[in-house]
XYZ file of C-alpha atoms in Angstrom:
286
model
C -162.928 -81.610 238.580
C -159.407 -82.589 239.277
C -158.107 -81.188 235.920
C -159.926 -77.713 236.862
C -158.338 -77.997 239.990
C -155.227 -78.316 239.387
C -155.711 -75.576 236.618
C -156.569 -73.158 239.917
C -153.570 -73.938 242.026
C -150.999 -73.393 239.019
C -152.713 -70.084 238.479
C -152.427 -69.401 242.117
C -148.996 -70.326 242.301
C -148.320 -68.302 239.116
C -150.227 -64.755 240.912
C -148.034 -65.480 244.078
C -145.171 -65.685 241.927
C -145.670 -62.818 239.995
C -146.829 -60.551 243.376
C -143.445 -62.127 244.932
C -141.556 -60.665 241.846
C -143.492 -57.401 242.116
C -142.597 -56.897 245.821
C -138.866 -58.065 245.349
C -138.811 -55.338 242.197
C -140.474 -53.132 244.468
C -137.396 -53.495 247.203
C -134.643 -53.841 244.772
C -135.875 -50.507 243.297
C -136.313 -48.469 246.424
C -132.632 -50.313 247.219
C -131.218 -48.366 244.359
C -132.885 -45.184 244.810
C -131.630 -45.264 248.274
C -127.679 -46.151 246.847
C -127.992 -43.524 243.916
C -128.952 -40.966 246.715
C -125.913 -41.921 248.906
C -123.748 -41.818 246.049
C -124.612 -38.665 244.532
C -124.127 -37.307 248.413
C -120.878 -39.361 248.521
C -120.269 -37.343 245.006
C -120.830 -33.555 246.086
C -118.862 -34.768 249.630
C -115.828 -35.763 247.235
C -116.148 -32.763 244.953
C -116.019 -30.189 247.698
C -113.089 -31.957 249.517
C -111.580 -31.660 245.839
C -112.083 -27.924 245.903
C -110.776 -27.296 249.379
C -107.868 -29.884 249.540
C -105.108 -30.760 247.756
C -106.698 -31.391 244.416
C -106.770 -27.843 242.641
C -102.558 -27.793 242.640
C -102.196 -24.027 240.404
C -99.170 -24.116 241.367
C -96.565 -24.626 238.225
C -93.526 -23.299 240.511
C -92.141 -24.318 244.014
C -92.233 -22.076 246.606
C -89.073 -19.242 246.518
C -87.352 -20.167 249.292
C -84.671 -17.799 250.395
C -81.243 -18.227 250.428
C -79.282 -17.540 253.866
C -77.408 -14.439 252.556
C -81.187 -13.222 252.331
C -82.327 -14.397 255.648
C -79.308 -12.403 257.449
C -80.381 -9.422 255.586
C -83.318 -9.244 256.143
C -83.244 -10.240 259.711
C -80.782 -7.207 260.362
C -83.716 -5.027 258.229
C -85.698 -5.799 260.969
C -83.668 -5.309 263.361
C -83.288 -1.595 262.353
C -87.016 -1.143 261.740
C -87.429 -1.992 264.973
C -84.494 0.389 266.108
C -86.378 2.817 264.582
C -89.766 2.189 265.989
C -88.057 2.378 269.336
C -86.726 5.497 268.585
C -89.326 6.836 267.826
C -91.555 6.183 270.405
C -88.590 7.533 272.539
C -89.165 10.901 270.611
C -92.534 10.716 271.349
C -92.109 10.460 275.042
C -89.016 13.161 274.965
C -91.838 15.696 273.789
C -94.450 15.590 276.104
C -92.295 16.100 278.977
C -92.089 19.093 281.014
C -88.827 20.714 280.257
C -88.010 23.367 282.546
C -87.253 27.464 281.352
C -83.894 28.437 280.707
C -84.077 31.418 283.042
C -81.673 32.236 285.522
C -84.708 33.115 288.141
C -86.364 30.350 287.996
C -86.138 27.607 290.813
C -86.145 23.835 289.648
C -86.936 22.650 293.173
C -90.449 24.468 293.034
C -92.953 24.027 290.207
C -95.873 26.258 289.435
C -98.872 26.276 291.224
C -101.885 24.600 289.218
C -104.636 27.289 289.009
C -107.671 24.926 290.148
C -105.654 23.277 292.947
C -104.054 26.451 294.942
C -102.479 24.613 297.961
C -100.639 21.493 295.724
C -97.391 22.783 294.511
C -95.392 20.041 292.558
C -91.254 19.578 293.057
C -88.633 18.392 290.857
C -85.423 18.822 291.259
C -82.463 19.393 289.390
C -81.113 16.500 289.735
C -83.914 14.166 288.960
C -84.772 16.464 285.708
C -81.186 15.977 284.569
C -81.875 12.541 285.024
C -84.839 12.281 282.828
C -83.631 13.989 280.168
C -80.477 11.414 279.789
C -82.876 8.835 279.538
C -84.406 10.388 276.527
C -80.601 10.879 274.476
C -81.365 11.193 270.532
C -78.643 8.678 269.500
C -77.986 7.711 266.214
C -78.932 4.428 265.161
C -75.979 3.041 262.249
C -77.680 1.549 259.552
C -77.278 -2.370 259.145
C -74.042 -3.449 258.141
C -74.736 -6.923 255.503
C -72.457 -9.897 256.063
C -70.485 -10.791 253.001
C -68.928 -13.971 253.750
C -70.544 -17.714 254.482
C -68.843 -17.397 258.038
C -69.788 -13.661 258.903
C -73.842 -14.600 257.905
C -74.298 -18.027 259.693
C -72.973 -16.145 263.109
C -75.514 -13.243 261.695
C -78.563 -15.611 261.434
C -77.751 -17.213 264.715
C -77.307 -13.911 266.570
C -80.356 -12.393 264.860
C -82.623 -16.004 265.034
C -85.298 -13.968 267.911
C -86.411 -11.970 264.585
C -87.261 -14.487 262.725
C -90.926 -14.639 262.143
C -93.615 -17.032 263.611
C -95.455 -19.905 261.879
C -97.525 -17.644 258.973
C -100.688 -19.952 259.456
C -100.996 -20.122 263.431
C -98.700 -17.573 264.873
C -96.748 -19.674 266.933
C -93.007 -19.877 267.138
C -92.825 -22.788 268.912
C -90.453 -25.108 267.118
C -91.751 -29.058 268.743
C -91.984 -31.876 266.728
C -94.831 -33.750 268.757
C -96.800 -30.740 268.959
C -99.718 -30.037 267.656
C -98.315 -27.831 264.831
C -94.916 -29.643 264.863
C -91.726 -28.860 264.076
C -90.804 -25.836 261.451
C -90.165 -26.363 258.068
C -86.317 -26.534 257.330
C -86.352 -24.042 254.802
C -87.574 -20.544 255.253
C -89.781 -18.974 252.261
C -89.288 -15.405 250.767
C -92.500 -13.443 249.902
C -91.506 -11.169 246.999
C -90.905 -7.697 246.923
C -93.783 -5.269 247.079
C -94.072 -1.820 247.083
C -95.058 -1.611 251.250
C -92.050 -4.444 251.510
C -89.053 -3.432 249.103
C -86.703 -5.865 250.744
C -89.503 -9.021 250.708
C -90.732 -10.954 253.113
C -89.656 -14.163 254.712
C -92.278 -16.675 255.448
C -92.042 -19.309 258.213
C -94.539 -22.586 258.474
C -94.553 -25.384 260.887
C -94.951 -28.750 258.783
C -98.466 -29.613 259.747
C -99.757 -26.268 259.510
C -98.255 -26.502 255.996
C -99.469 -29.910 254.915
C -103.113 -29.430 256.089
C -103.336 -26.166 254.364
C -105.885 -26.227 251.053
C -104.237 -26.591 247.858
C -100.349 -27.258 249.531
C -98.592 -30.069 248.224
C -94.960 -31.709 248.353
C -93.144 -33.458 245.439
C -90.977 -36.403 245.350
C -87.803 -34.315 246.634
C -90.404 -32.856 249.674
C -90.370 -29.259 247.419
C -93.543 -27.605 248.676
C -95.975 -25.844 246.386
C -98.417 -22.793 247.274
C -97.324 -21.858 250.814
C -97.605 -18.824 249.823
C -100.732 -18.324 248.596
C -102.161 -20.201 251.297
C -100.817 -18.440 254.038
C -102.268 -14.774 251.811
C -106.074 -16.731 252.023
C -105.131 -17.493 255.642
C -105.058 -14.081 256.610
C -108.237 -13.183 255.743
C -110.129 -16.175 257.469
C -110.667 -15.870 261.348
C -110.428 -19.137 263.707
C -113.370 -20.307 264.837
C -111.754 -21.201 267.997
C -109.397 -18.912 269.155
C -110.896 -15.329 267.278
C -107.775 -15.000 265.426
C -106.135 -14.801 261.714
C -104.441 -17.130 260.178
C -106.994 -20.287 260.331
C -105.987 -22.496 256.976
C -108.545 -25.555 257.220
C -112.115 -25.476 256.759
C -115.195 -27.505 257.968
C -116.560 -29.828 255.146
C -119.789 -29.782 256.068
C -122.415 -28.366 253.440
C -122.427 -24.182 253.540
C -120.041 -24.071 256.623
C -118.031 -21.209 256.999
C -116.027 -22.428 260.451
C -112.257 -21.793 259.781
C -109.617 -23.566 262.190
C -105.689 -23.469 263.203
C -104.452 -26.604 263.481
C -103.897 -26.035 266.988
C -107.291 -24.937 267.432
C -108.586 -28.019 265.834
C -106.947 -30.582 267.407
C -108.006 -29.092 270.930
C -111.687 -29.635 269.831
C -110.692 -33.747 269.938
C -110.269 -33.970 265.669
C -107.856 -36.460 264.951
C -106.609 -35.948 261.332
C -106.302 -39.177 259.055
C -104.334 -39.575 255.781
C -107.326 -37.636 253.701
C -107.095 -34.480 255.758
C -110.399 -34.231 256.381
C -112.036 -31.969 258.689
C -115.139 -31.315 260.589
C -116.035 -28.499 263.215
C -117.825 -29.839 266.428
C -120.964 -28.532 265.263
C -121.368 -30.666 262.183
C -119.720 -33.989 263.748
C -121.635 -37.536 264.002
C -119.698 -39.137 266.407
């Protein structure tokens, strides 16, 4: 009886062992479904901040950046388009005004009477019309004159600096270094020529606009790659936060099509680490 008894308890000690084992396997297993899950999440997370960051570098060439014999060119190019535009608009404003007849009869102080309001008569006279059409002279505007020497186009770019262009990503020509945008980028960038721009284009970008932007990267010598392209994507992507062009970073979250300015996403309370990560308040944790 003894023998058969303690034949009982080993197997009962062996069937708790082995339903111990089964229920530890049991864990262990749903453990490692659960980690394979959160890594193949953690995967697709990594792989999509791959495609969006700084990871995809097609870049083989810096940046052209453009020399300052360039810059004062084409900052006096602009100067004249804008010349132009003004002139314009002056020519347009010349030609719907009311000129007086050249007839001897007539009488500048009295207008004519309008035919659906009998008793208004309008005045002008003489004087005051002589008056508006000075205003209105069609002067000729002299075509840019290009500085030659390293003298003549430092004063040029320092005379001309209010047409240089604003940051290509948010707009802003605000040149702070503890801004949200910081300070500009030293050198200025030169979009090649195109058929709409002969001349090219120069391209501004504040440093953390830059740096933030998909696909942008610096080298050891702080040379920076694909500004360019970035800013021409950047143009075509609307800010979330303010309704405007130019938005360069993107929410990570799954399918989310938020764009942001750096401006715009600092202001919703984003604090940007060392990975560049971003997410749009409506996809946040925290």
């Amino acid at each position: 009886a003894e023998k058969e008894a303690a034949k009982l308890q080993k197997e009962l000690e062996k069937d708790q062992r082995d339903a111990a084992r089964a229920v530890k396997g049991a864990l262990e297993e749903e453990e490692r479904r659960q980690a394979a899950t959160l890594r193949e999440a953690m995967s697709k997370a990594r792989d999509r901040y791959k495609r969006i960051h700084n990871s995809e570098r097609r870049g083989k060439k810096p940046d052209l950046i453009a020399s300052d014999a360039k810059i004062a060119e084409l900052l006096l190019v602009s100067k004249y388009q804008q010349q132009l535009r003004l002139k314009g608009l002056r020519t347009l404003n010349m030609a719907s005004l009311r000129e007086a007849p050249n007839d001897d009869t007539h009488n500048l102080s009295t207008m004519e009477t309008r035919p659906k309001k009998k008793h208004r008569t309008r005045t002008c006279s003489s004087k005051q019309q002589k008056t508006t059409k000075e205003d209105y002279v069609d002067e000729a505007i002299p075509e840019p004159v290009f500085p030659t020497s390293a003298e003549e186009i430092a004063n040029t770019i320092e005379a001309e600096a209010s047409h240089l262009p604003p940051c290509c990503f948010c707009g802003s020509s605000d040149d702070n270094f503890d801004s949200a945008s910081g300070a500009f980028i030293p050198n200025i960038f030169l979009r090649p020529a195109s058929s709409a721009k002969p001349q090219g284009t120069l391209i501004r970008s504040h440093t953390r606009c830059a740096n933030l932007a998909p696909n942008v990267y610096t080298d050891q010598h702080d040379v920076y790659y694909n500004v360019l392209p970035a800013a021409s994507r950047a143009h075509k992507q609307r800010c979330k936060g303010c309704g405007r062009l130019g938005a360069n970073i993107q929410c990570l979250a799954s399918d989310c099509k938020n764009f942001y300015h750096v401006p715009c996403a600092v202001s919703t309370l984003w604090a940007f680490g060392a990975d560049k990560s971003f997410y749009c308040p409506e996809h946040r944790t925290d």
